[in-house]
CSV table of C-alpha atoms in Angstrom, one decimal:
chain,number,residue,atom,x,y,z
A,178,MET,CA,0.0,0.0,0.0
A,179,THR,CA,1.1,3.5,-0.7
A,180,LEU,CA,-0.2,6.5,1.3
A,181,THR,CA,0.2,9.9,-0.4
A,182,VAL,CA,-0.4,13.2,1.4
A,183,LEU,CA,-1.3,15.9,-1.1
A,184,CYS,CA,0.0,19.1,0.6
A,185,ASP,CA,-1.3,22.5,-0.1
A,186,LEU,CA,0.8,25.5,1.0
A,187,TYR,CA,-1.0,28.7,2.0
A,188,ASN,CA,0.0,31.5,-0.3
A,189,ALA,CA,3.4,29.9,-0.9
A,190,PHE,CA,4.8,32.5,-3.4
A,191,ASP,CA,3.5,35.4,-1.3
A,192,VAL,CA,5.2,34.6,2.0
A,193,ILE,CA,8.8,33.9,0.9
A,194,ASN,CA,11.1,35.5,3.6
A,195,TYR,CA,13.8,37.6,1.9
A,196,ASN,CA,16.4,37.0,4.6
A,197,ILE,CA,16.0,33.2,4.4
A,198,LEU,CA,16.0,33.4,0.6
A,199,MET,CA,19.2,35.4,0.5
A,200,THR,CA,20.9,32.9,2.9
A,201,LYS,CA,19.9,30.1,0.6
A,202,LEU,CA,21.0,31.9,-2.6
A,203,GLU,CA,24.4,32.5,-1.0
A,204,PHE,CA,24.6,28.8,0.0
A,205,TYR,CA,24.0,27.8,-3.6
A,206,GLY,CA,26.7,30.2,-4.8
A,207,ILE,CA,24.7,33.1,-5.9
A,208,ARG,CA,26.8,36.0,-4.6
A,209,GLY,CA,28.1,39.4,-5.7
A,210,ILE,CA,26.5,41.2,-8.6
A,211,SER,CA,23.9,38.4,-9.2
A,212,ARG,CA,22.8,38.5,-5.5
A,213,LYS,CA,22.6,42.3,-5.6
A,214,TRP,CA,20.5,42.1,-8.8
A,215,ILE,CA,18.0,39.7,-7.1
A,216,ILE,CA,17.8,42.0,-4.0
A,217,LYS,CA,17.1,44.9,-6.3
A,218,TYR,CA,14.5,42.9,-8.2
A,219,LEU,CA,12.7,42.1,-5.0
A,220,SER,CA,13.1,45.6,-3.4
A,221,ASP,CA,10.8,48.6,-3.6
A,222,ARG,CA,7.8,46.6,-4.7
A,223,THR,CA,4.3,47.9,-3.9
A,224,GLN,CA,0.7,46.8,-4.3
A,225,TYR,CA,-2.8,48.1,-3.9
A,226,VAL,CA,-6.3,46.6,-3.8
A,227,GLU,CA,-9.1,47.6,-6.1
A,228,PHE,CA,-12.6,46.6,-5.1
A,229,ASP,CA,-15.9,47.9,-6.6
A,230,LYS,CA,-14.0,50.8,-8.2
A,231,HIS,CA,-12.4,51.8,-4.9
A,232,ILE,CA,-8.6,51.7,-4.8
A,233,SER,CA,-6.5,51.4,-1.6
A,234,THR,CA,-3.3,53.3,-0.9
A,235,LEU,CA,0.0,51.8,-2.1
A,236,CYS,CA,1.5,49.4,0.4
A,237,SER,CA,5.1,48.1,0.5
A,238,ILE,CA,5.7,44.4,-0.1
A,239,ASP,CA,8.4,43.0,2.2
A,240,CYS,CA,8.1,39.3,1.4
A,241,GLY,CA,7.1,37.0,-1.5
A,242,VAL,CA,8.2,36.6,-5.1
A,243,PRO,CA,6.3,37.9,-8.1
A,244,GLN,CA,3.9,35.3,-9.5
A,245,GLY,CA,3.6,35.1,-13.2
A,246,SER,CA,7.2,36.2,-13.7
A,247,ILE,CA,10.0,34.0,-15.0
A,248,LEU,CA,12.2,34.5,-12.0
A,249,GLY,CA,9.5,34.0,-9.3
A,250,PRO,CA,9.1,30.2,-9.7
A,251,LEU,CA,12.8,29.7,-9.8
A,252,LEU,CA,13.3,31.7,-6.6
A,253,TYR,CA,10.5,29.7,-5.0
A,254,LEU,CA,12.2,26.4,-6.0
A,255,ILE,CA,15.5,27.6,-4.6
A,256,TYR,CA,13.7,28.5,-1.4
A,257,VAL,CA,12.1,25.1,-0.9
A,258,ASN,CA,14.8,22.9,-2.4
A,259,ASP,CA,16.2,21.8,1.0
A,260,VAL,CA,12.8,20.8,2.3
A,261,ALA,CA,13.3,17.3,0.8
A,262,TYR,CA,16.1,16.7,3.3
A,263,ALA,CA,13.7,16.9,6.2
A,264,THR,CA,12.0,13.6,5.5
A,265,ASP,CA,12.9,10.0,4.6
A,266,ALA,CA,9.7,9.8,2.5
A,267,LYS,CA,9.5,10.2,-1.2
A,268,LEU,CA,8.5,13.8,-2.2
A,269,PHE,CA,7.1,14.8,-5.5
A,270,SER,CA,7.0,18.6,-6.2
A,271,PHE,CA,5.8,20.8,-8.9
A,272,ALA,CA,5.8,24.5,-8.3
A,273,ASP,CA,4.0,24.9,-4.9
A,274,ASP,CA,2.4,21.4,-5.0
A,275,THR,CA,4.1,18.9,-2.9
A,276,SER,CA,3.1,15.3,-2.3
A,277,LEU,CA,4.6,13.0,0.3
A,278,CYS,CA,4.5,9.2,-0.3
A,279,VAL,CA,5.2,6.3,1.9
A,280,SER,CA,4.7,2.6,1.3
A,281,ASP,CA,4.3,-0.5,3.5
A,282,SER,CA,2.5,-3.8,3.5
A,283,ASN,CA,1.2,-3.2,7.1
A,284,SER,CA,-1.5,-0.6,7.4
A,285,SER,CA,-0.6,0.4,11.0
A,286,THR,CA,3.0,0.8,10.1
A,287,LEU,CA,2.1,2.7,6.9
A,288,PHE,CA,0.0,5.3,8.9
A,289,GLN,CA,2.6,5.5,11.7
A,290,THR,CA,5.4,6.3,9.1
A,291,ALA,CA,3.2,8.7,7.2
A,292,ASN,CA,2.4,10.7,10.4
A,293,ILE,CA,6.0,10.9,11.4
A,294,GLU,CA,7.2,12.0,7.9
A,295,ILE,CA,4.4,14.5,7.2
A,296,ASN,CA,5.1,16.2,10.6
A,297,LYS,CA,8.8,16.4,9.7
A,298,LEU,CA,7.8,18.0,6.5
A,299,TYR,CA,5.5,20.4,8.4
A,300,ASP,CA,8.3,21.4,10.7
A,301,SER,CA,10.6,22.1,7.8
A,302,PHE,CA,8.0,24.2,6.0
A,303,TYR,CA,7.3,26.0,9.3
A,304,ALA,CA,11.0,26.7,9.8
A,305,ASN,CA,11.0,28.3,6.3
A,306,ARG,CA,7.9,30.4,7.3
A,307,LEU,CA,5.7,28.3,4.9
A,308,PHE,CA,2.4,27.0,6.2
A,309,LEU,CA,0.3,24.0,5.2
A,310,ASN,CA,-3.3,25.0,4.4
A,311,ALA,CA,-5.1,22.7,6.9
A,312,LYS,CA,-8.4,22.8,5.0
A,313,LYS,CA,-6.9,21.7,1.7
A,314,ASN,CA,-4.4,19.0,2.7
A,315,LYS,CA,-5.7,15.5,2.1
A,316,TYR,CA,-4.4,12.0,1.6
A,317,ILE,CA,-5.1,9.0,-0.4
A,318,VAL,CA,-4.3,5.3,0.2
A,319,LEU,CA,-3.4,3.5,-3.0
A,320,THR,CA,-4.0,-0.2,-3.0
A,321,SER,CA,-5.0,-3.0,-5.3
A,322,PRO,CA,-8.8,-3.5,-5.4
A,323,TYR,CA,-8.0,-7.1,-4.3
A,324,ILE,CA,-6.4,-6.0,-1.1
A,325,LYS,CA,-8.8,-5.5,1.8
A,326,CYS,CA,-7.6,-3.9,5.0
A,327,ALA,CA,-9.3,-1.9,7.7
A,328,LEU,CA,-8.2,1.7,7.4
A,329,ASP,CA,-11.2,3.5,8.9
A,330,ASP,CA,-9.7,3.8,12.4
A,331,LEU,CA,-6.4,5.1,11.1
A,332,ASN,CA,-5.7,8.8,10.4
A,333,VAL,CA,-3.1,11.2,9.2
A,334,VAL,CA,-2.6,14.1,11.5
A,335,ILE,CA,-0.6,17.2,10.8
A,336,ASN,CA,0.5,19.3,13.8
A,337,GLY,CA,-2.4,17.8,15.8
A,338,ILE,CA,-5.1,18.4,13.1
A,339,PRO,CA,-6.5,15.3,11.3
A,340,ILE,CA,-6.7,15.7,7.5
A,341,ASN,CA,-9.3,14.2,5.2
A,342,ARG,CA,-8.9,11.0,3.3
A,343,ILE,CA,-10.0,10.9,-0.3
A,344,GLY,CA,-12.6,8.2,-0.7
A,345,LYS,CA,-13.5,8.2,3.0
A,346,ASN,CA,-14.6,11.5,4.6
A,347,ILE,CA,-14.8,13.8,1.7
A,348,LYS,CA,-16.9,13.6,-1.5
A,349,GLU,CA,-14.0,13.1,-3.8
A,350,ASP,CA,-13.1,9.6,-4.7
A,351,SER,CA,-10.0,10.7,-6.6
A,352,SER,CA,-7.6,13.6,-6.9
A,353,ILE,CA,-5.9,15.3,-9.8
A,354,PHE,CA,-2.1,15.3,-9.6
A,355,LEU,CA,-0.2,17.0,-12.5
A,356,GLY,CA,-3.2,16.4,-14.7
A,357,ILE,CA,-3.7,12.7,-13.8
A,358,SER,CA,-6.7,11.5,-11.9
A,359,ILE,CA,-5.6,9.2,-9.0
A,360,GLY,CA,-8.1,7.1,-7.1
A,361,GLU,CA,-7.7,4.6,-4.3
A,362,HIS,CA,-8.0,1.6,-6.6
A,363,HIS,CA,-7.1,3.0,-10.0
């Protein structure tokens, strides 16, 4: 059996901490003029809100990378690159979507391992000032339709909060991952 936790980060691109990002850029060898250029790219950015033809005053932006830009996703990936070292589980990431997978033939061991590893990942995200969106995280247990095991009493819990299982306590019986529909038995 394989248990996959589909993680959803809350405003991932918007909360990137510049001090942490600059430390990671330096670690990866981006120094000197290149580093100064990135600092300038991220500096002096402002935003405003428009609602019902009313416009707020300009506010300074002191965190986050520009979405929809070419450089924004690259800076985000550099920012989260080391998160994979926080867990022994398999991680699959694309942009701000991250999935954690563990496998075992024993359902109790499977859930125990999943809980340990997802909480390691949670701690790593938290240390980087990234936050899992409790309402959108979910998990799926992938098995052969010929394997029957009792899973109803087992849960995945992130930082003390149980998350929903696809096919059990939410209406979805599958999930889309990178354009592919994944269900418990297909």
